[in-house]
PDB file of C-alpha atoms in Angstrom:
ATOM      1  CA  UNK A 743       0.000   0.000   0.000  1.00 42.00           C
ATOM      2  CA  UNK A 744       2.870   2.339   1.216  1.00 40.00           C
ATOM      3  CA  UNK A 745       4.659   1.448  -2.610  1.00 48.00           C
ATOM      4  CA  UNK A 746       1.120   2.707  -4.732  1.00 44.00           C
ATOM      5  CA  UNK A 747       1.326   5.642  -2.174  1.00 48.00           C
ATOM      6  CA  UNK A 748       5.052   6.505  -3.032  1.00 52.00           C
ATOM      7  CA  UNK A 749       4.153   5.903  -6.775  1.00 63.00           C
ATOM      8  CA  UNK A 750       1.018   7.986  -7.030  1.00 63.00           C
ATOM      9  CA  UNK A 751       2.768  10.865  -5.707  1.00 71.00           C
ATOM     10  CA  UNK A 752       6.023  10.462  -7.392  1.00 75.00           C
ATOM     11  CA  UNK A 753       3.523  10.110 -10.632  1.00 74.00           C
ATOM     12  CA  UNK A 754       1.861  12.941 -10.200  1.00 78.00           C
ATOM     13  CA  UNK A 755       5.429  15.770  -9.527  1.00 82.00           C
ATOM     14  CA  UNK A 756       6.700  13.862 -12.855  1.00 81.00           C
ATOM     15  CA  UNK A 757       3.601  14.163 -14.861  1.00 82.00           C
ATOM     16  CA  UNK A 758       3.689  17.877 -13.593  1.00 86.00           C
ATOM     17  CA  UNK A 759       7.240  18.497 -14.267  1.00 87.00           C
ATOM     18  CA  UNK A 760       6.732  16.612 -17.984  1.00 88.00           C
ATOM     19  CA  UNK A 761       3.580  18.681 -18.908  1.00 87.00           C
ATOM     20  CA  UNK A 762       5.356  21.769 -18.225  1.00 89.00           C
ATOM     21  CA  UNK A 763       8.022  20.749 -20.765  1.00 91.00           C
ATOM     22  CA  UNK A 764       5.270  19.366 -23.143  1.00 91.00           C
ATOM     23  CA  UNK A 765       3.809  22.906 -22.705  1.00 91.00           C
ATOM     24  CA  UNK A 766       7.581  24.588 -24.075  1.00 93.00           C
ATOM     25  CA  UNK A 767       7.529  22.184 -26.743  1.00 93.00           C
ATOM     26  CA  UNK A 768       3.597  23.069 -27.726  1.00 94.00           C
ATOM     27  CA  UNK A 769       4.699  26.766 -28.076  1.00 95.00           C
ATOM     28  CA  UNK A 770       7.816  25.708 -30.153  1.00 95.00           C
ATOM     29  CA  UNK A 771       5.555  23.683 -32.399  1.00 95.00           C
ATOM     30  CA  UNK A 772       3.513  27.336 -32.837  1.00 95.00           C
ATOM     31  CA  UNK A 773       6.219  29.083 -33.548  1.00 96.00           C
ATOM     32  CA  UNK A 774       8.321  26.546 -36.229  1.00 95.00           C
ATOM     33  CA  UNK A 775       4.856  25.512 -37.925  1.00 94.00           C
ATOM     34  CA  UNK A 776       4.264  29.547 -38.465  1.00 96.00           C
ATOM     35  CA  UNK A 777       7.895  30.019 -39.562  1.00 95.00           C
ATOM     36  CA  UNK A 778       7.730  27.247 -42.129  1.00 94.00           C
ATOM     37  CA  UNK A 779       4.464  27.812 -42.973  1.00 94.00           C
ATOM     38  CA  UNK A 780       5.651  31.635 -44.012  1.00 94.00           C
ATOM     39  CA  UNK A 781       8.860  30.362 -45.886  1.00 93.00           C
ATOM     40  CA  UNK A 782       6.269  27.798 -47.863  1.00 91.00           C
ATOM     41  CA  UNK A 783       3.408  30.425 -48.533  1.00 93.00           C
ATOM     42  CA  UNK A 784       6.454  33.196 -49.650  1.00 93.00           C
ATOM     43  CA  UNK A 785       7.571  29.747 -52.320  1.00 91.00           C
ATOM     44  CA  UNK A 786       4.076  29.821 -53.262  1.00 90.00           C
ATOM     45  CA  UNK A 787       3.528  33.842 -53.957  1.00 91.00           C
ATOM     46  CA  UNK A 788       7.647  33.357 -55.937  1.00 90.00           C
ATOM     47  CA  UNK A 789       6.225  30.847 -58.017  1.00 89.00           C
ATOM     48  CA  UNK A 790       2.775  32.850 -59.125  1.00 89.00           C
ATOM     49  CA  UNK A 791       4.727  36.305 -59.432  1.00 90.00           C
ATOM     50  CA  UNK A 792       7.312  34.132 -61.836  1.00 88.00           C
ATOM     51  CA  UNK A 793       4.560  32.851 -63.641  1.00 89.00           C
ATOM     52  CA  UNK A 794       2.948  36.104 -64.527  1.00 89.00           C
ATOM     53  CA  UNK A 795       5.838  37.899 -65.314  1.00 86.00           C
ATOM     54  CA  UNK A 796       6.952  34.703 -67.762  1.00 84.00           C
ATOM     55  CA  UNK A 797       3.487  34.808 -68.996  1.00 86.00           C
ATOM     56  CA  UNK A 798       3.270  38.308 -69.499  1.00 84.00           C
ATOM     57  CA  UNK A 799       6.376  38.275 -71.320  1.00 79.00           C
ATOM     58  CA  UNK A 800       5.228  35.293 -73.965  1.00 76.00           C
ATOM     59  CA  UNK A 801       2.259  36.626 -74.280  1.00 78.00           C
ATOM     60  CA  UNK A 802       3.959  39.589 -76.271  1.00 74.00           C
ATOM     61  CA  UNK A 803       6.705  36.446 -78.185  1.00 72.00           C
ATOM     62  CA  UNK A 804       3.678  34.269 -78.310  1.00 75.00           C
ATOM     63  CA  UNK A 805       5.567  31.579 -76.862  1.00 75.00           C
ATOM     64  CA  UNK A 806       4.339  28.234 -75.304  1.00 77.00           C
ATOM     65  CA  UNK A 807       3.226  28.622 -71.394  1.00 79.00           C
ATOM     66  CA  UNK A 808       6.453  28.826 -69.453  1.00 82.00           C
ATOM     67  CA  UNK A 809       7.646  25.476 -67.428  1.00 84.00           C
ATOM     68  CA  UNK A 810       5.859  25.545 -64.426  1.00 83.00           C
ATOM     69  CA  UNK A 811       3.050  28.097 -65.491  1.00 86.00           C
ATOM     70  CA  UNK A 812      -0.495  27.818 -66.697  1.00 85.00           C
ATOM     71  CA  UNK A 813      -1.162  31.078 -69.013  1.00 85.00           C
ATOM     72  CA  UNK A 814      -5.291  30.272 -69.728  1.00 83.00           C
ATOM     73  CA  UNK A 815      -6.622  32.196 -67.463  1.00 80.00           C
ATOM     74  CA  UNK A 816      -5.162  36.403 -66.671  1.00 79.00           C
ATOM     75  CA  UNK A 817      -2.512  36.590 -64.831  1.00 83.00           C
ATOM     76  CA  UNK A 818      -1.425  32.943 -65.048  1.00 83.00           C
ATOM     77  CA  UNK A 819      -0.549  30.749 -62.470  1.00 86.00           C
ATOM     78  CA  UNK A 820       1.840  27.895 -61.241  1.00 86.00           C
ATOM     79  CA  UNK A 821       1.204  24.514 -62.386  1.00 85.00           C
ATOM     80  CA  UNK A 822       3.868  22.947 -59.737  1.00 84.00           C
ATOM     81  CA  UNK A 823       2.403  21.744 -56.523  1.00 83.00           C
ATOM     82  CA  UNK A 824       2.708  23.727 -53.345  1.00 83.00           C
ATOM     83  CA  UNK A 825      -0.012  22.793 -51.025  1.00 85.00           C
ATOM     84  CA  UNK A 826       2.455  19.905 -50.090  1.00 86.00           C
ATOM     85  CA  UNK A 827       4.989  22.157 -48.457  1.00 89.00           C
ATOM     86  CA  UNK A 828       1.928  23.635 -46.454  1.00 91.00           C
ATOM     87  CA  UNK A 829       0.102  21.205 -45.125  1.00 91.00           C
ATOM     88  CA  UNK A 830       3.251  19.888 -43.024  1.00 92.00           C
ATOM     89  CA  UNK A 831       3.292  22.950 -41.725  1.00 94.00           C
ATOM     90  CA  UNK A 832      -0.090  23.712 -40.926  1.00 94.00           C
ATOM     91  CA  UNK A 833      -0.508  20.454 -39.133  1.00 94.00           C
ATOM     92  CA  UNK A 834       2.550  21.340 -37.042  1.00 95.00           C
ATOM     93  CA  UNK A 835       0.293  24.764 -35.285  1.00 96.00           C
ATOM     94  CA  UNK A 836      -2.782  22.105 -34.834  1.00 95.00           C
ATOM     95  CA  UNK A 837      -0.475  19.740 -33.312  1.00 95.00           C
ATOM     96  CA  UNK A 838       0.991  22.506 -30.847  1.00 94.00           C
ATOM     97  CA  UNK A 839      -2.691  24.116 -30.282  1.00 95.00           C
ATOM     98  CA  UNK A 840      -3.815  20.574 -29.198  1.00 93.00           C
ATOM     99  CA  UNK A 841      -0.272  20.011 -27.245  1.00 93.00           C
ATOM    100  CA  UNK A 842      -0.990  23.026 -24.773  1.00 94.00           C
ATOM    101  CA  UNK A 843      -4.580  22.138 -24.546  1.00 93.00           C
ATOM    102  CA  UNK A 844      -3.869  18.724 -23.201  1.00 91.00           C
ATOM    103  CA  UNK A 845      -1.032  19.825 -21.283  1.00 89.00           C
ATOM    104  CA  UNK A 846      -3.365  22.539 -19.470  1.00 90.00           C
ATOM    105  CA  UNK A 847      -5.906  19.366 -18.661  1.00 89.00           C
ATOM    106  CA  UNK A 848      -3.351  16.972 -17.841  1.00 84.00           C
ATOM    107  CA  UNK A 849      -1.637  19.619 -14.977  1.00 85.00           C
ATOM    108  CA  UNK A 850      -5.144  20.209 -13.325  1.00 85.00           C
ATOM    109  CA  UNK A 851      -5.894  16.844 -13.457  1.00 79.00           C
ATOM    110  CA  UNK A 852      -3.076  16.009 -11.178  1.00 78.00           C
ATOM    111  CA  UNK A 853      -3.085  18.745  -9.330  1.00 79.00           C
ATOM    112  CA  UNK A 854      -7.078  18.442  -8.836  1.00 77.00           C
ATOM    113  CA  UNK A 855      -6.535  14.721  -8.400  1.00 72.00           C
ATOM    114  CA  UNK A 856      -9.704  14.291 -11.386  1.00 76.00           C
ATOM    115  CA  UNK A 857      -9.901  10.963 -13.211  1.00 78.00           C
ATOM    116  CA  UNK A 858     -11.929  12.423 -15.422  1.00 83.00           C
ATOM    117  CA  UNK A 859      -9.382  15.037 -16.175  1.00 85.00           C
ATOM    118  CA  UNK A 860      -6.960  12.456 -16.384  1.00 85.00           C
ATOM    119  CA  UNK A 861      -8.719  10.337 -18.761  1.00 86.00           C
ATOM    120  CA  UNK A 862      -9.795  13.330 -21.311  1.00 89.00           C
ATOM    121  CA  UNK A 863      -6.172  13.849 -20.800  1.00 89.00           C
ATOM    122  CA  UNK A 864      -4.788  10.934 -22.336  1.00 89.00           C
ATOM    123  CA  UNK A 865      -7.254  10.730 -24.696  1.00 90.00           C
ATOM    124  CA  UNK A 866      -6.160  13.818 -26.401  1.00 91.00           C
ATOM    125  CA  UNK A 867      -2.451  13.153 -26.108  1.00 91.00           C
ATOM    126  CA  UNK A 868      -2.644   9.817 -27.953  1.00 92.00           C
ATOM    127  CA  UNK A 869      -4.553  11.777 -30.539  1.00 92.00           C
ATOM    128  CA  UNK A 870      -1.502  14.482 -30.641  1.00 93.00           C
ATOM    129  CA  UNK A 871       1.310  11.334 -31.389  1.00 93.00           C
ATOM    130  CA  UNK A 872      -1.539  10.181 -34.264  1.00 94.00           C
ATOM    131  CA  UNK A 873      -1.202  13.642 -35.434  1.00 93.00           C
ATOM    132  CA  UNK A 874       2.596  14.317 -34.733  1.00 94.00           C
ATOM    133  CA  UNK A 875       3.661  10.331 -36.689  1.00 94.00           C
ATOM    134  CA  UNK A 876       1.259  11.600 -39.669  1.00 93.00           C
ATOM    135  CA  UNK A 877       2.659  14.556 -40.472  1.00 93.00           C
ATOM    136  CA  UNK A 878       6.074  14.233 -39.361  1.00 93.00           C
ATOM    137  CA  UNK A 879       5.883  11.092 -41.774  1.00 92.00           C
ATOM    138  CA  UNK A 880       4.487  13.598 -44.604  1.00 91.00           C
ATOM    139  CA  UNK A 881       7.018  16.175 -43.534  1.00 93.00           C
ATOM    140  CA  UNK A 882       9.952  13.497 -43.944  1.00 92.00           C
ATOM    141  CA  UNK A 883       8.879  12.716 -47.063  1.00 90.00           C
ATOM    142  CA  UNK A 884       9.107  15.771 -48.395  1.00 90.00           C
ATOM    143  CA  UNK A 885      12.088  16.785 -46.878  1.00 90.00           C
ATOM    144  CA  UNK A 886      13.431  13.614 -48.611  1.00 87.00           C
ATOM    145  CA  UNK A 887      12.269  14.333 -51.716  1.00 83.00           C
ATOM    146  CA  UNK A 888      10.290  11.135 -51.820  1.00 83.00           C
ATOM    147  CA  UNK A 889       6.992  12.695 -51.675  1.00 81.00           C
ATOM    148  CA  UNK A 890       4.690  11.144 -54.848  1.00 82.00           C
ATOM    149  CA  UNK A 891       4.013  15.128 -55.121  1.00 78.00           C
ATOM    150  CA  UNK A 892       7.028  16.068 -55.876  1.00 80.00           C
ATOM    151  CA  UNK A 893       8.504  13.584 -57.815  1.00 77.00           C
ATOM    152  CA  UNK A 894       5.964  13.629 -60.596  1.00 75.00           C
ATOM    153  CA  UNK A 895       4.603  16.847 -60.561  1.00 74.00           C
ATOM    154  CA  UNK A 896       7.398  18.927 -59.617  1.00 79.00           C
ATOM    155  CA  UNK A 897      10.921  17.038 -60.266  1.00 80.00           C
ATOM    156  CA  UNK A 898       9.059  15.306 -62.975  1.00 78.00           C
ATOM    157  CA  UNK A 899       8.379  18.733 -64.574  1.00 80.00           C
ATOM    158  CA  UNK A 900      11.606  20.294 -64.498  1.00 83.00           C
ATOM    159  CA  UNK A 901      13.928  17.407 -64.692  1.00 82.00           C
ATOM    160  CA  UNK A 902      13.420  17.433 -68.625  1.00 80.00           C
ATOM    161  CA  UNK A 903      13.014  21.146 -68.785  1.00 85.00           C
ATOM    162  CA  UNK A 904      15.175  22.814 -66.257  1.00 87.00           C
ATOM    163  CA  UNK A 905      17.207  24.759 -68.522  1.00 86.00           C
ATOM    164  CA  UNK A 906      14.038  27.002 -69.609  1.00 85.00           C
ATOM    165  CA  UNK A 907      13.255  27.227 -65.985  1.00 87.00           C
ATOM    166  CA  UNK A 908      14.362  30.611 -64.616  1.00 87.00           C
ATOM    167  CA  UNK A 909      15.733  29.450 -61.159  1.00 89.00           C
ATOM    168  CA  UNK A 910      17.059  32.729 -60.204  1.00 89.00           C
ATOM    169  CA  UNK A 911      13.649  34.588 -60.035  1.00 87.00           C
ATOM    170  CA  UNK A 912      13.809  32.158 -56.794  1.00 87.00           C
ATOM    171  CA  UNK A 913      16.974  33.263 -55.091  1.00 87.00           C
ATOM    172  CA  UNK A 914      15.542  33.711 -52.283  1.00 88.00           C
ATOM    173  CA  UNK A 915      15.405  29.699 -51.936  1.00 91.00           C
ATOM    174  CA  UNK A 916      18.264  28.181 -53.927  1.00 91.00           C
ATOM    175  CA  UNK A 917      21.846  28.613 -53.251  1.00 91.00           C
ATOM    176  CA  UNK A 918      23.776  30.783 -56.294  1.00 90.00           C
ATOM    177  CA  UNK A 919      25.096  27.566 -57.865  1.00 90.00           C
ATOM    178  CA  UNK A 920      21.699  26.974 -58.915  1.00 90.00           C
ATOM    179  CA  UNK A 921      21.395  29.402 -61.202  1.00 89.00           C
ATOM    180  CA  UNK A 922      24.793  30.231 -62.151  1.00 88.00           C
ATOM    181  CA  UNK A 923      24.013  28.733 -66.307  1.00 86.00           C
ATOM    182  CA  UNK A 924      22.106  31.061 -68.450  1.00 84.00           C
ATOM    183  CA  UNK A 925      20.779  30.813 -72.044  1.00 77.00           C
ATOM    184  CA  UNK A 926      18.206  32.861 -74.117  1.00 65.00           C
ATOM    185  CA  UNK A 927      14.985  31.303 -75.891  1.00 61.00           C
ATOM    186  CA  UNK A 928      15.316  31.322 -79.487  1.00 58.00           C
ATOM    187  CA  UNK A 929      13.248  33.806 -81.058  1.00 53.00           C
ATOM    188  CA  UNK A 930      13.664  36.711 -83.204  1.00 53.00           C
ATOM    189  CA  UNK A 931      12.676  39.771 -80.798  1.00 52.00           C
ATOM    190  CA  UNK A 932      15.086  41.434 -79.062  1.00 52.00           C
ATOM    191  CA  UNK A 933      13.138  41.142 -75.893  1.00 55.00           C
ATOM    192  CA  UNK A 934      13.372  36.997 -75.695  1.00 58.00           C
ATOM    193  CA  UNK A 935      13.655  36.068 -71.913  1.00 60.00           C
ATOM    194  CA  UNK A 936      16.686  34.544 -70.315  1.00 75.00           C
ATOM    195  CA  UNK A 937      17.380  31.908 -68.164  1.00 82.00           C
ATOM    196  CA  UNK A 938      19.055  31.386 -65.368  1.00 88.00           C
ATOM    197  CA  UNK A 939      19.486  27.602 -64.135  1.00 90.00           C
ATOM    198  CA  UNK A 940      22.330  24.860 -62.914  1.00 92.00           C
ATOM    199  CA  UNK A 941      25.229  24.673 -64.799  1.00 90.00           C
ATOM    200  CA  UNK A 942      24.859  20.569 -63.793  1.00 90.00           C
ATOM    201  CA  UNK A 943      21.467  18.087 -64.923  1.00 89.00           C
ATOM    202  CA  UNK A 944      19.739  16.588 -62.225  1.00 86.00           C
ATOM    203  CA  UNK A 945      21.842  13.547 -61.894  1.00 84.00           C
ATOM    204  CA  UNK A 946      25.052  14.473 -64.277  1.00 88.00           C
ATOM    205  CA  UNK A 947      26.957  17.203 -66.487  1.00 88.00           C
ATOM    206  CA  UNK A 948      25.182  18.743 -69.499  1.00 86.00           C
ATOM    207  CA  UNK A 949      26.557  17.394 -72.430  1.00 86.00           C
ATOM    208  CA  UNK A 950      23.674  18.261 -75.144  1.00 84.00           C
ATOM    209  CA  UNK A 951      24.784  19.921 -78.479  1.00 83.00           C
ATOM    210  CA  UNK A 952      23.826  24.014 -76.716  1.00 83.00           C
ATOM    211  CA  UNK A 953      26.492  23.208 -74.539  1.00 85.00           C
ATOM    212  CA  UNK A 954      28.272  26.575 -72.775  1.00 86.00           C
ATOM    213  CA  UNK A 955      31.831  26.732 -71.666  1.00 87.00           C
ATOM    214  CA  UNK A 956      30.288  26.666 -68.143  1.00 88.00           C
ATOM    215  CA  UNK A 957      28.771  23.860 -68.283  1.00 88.00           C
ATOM    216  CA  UNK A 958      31.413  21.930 -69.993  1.00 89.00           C
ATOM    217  CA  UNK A 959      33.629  23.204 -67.031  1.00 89.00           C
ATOM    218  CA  UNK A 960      31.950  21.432 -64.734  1.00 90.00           C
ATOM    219  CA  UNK A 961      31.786  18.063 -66.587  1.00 90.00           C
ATOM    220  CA  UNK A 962      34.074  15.472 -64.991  1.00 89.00           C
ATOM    221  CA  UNK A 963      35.795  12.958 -67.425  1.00 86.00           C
ATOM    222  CA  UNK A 964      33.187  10.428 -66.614  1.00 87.00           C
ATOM    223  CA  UNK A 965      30.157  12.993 -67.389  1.00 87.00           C
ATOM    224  CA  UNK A 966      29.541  13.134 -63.530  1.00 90.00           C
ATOM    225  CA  UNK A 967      29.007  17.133 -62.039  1.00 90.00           C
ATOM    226  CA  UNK A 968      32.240  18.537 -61.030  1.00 88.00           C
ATOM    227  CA  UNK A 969      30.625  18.875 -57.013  1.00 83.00           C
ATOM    228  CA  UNK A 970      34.242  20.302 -56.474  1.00 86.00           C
ATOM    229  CA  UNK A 971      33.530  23.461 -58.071  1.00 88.00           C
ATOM    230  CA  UNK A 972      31.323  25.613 -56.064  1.00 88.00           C
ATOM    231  CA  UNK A 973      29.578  26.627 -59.028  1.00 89.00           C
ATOM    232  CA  UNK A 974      28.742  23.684 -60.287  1.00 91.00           C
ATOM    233  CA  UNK A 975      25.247  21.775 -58.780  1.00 90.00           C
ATOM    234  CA  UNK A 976      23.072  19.273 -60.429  1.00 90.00           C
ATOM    235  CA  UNK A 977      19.355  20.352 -60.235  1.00 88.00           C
ATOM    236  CA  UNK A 978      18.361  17.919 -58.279  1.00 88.00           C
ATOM    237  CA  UNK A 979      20.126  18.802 -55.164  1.00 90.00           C
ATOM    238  CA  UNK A 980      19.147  22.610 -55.763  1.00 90.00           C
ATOM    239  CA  UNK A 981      15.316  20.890 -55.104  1.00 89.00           C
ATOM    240  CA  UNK A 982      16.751  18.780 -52.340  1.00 89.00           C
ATOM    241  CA  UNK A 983      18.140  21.974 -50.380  1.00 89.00           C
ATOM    242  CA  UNK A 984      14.868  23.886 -50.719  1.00 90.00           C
ATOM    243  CA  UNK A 985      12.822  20.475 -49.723  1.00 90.00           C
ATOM    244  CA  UNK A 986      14.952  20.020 -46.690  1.00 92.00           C
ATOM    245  CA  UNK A 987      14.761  23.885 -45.330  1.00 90.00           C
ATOM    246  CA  UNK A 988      10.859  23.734 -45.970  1.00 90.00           C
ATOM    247  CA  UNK A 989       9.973  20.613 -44.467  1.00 91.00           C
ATOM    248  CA  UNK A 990      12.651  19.419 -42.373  1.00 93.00           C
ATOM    249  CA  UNK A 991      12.605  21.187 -39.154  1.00 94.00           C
ATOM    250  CA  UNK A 992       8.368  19.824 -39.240  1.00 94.00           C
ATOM    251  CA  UNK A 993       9.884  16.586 -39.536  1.00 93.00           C
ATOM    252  CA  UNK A 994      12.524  16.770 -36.600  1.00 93.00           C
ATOM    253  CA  UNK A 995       9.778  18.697 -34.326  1.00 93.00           C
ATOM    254  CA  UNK A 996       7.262  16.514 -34.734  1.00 92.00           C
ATOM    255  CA  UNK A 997       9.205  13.392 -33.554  1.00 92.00           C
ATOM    256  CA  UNK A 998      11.422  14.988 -30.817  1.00 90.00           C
ATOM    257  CA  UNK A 999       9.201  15.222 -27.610  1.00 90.00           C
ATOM    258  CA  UNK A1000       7.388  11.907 -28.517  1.00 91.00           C
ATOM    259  CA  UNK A1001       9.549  10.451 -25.370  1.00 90.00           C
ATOM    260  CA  UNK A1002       7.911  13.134 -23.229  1.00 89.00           C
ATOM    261  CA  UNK A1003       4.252  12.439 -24.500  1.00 89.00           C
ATOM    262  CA  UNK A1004       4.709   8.731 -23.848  1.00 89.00           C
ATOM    263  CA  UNK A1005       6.317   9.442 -20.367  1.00 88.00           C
ATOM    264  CA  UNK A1006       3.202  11.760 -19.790  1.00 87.00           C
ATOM    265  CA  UNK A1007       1.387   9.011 -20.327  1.00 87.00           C
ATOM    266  CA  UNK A1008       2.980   6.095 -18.015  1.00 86.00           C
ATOM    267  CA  UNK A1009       2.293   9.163 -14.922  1.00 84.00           C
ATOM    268  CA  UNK A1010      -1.320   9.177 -16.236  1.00 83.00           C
ATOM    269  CA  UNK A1011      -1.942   5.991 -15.504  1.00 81.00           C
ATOM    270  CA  UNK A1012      -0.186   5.812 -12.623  1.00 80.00           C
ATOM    271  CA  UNK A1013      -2.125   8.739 -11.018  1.00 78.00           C
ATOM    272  CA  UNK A1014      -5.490   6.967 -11.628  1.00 71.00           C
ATOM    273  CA  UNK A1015      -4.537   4.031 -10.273  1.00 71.00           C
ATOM    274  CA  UNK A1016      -3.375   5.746  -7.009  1.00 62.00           C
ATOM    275  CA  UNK A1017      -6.460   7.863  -7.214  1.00 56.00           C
ATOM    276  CA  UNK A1018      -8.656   4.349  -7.336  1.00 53.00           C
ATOM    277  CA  UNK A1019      -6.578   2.601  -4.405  1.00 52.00           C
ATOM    278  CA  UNK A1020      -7.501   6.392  -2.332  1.00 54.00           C
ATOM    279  CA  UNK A1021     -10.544   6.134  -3.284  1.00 51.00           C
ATOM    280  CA  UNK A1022     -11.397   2.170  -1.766  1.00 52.00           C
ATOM    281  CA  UNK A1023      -9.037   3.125   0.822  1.00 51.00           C
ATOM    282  CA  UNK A1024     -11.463   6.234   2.101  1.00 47.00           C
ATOM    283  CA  UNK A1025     -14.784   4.029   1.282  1.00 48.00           C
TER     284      UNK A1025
END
């Protein structure tokens, strides 16, 4: 009897002591799910103002629609999916909305001594590490690369086409190397757009018949990229470093506290259980 005693109170300092860390963690799951949530929304508003400045600009060379771009309807509009660097995100401020609220039930709960509280408690935190494995799975993905969303519709779209892709309208979210080539369409006008991509292909040198000098600098002798040049990047690790900035710190966030949430948990159940023994004990 003495041993549930010693256990229910030693249960319910370390649930107290855990919530109050859960709680940090449920603000710091605010405050990275806003920040990524602005760097993927800011990707989003670079890719439509590229798009109607490209589409603008073909309009008047009445070119094809830009890579990337959808010119039917005025303005135009990015064709490449973005929504999957959001939702992350976005799940990531649910997750730490629902984190403080159980937090703030679990601590009166054992400070109250409610089993009810308790129970509602756990309830919602096994709901929160549904939510966090979800999208930190979705998160990792992306941040992989290995999201069906982007390998088809975005990698897919400018692995064939990346050299009429203007990569430096996006500077903001790919390192210089990444658009370090350039080339102009060929038409007639004076006014043909430029563009500014990797000097590398997304898995090897260049080595088409437009060659540049560039570009043949940075083959190797075995047609790999010449990685040893800063310059020279193949396209698909320009997407890889943009994936990884977007969606990585959702990924590491939303698997980091799990240990916590679990230990939360174990005190939980200890606390009813010592609340149940008081209770016969008093009857």
């Amino acid at each position: 009897m003495a041993s549930i005693c010693c256990e229910y109170k030693v249960a319910r300092r370390g649930m107290l002591i855990t919530n109050m860390l859960v709680i940090v963690f449920a603000f710091i799951f605010i405050g990275v799910g806003t920040a990524s949530l602005s760097y993927a929304t800011a990707f989003q508003d670079g890719l439509d103002s590229y798009c109607i400045q490209k589409c603008a600009e073909n309009k008047i060379l009445k070119m094809l629609d830009p890579v990337g771009c959808s010119c039917d309807t005025e303005p135009g509009h990015t064709t490449l999916p973005t929504v999957v660097f959001v939702t992350p995100a976005i799940g990531l401020i649910i997750i730490g909305v629902f984190t403080f609220i159980a937090s703030t039930i679990g601590c009166i709960g054992a400070i109250r001594e409610r089993p009810v509280l308790i129970y509602v408690y756990v309830c919602i935190l096994f709901v929160v590490i549904i939510l966090q494995f979800s999208f930190g799975g979705a998160a990792g993905a992306v941040a992989s690369g290995n999201a069906k969303e982007i390998q088809g519709p975005l990698e897919g779209a400018l692995r064939e086409n990346y050299r009429k892709f203007d990569w430096e309208n996006l500077k903001g979210f790919f390192p210089p190397a990444c658009y370090a080539g350039q080339t102009v369409a060929q038409v007639t006008n004076s006014t043909a757009p430029m563009y500014q991509y990797p000097l590398c292909d997304f898995e090897k040198c260049y080595t088409g018949s437009d060659q540049t000098d560039a570009e043949q600098g940075c083959c190797t002798s075995d047609y790999t990229c010449d990685t040893g040049n800063p310059k020279c990047l193949t396209g698909s690790k320009c997407l890889n470093s943009f994936f990884v900035r977007a969606a990585g710190p959702v990924a590491t966030m939303c698997f980091l506290p799990i240990f916590l949430e679990i230990m939360c948990i174990i005190f939980a159940c200890l606390i009813r259980q010592g609340a149940a023994v008081q209770s016969k004990n008093y009857e």
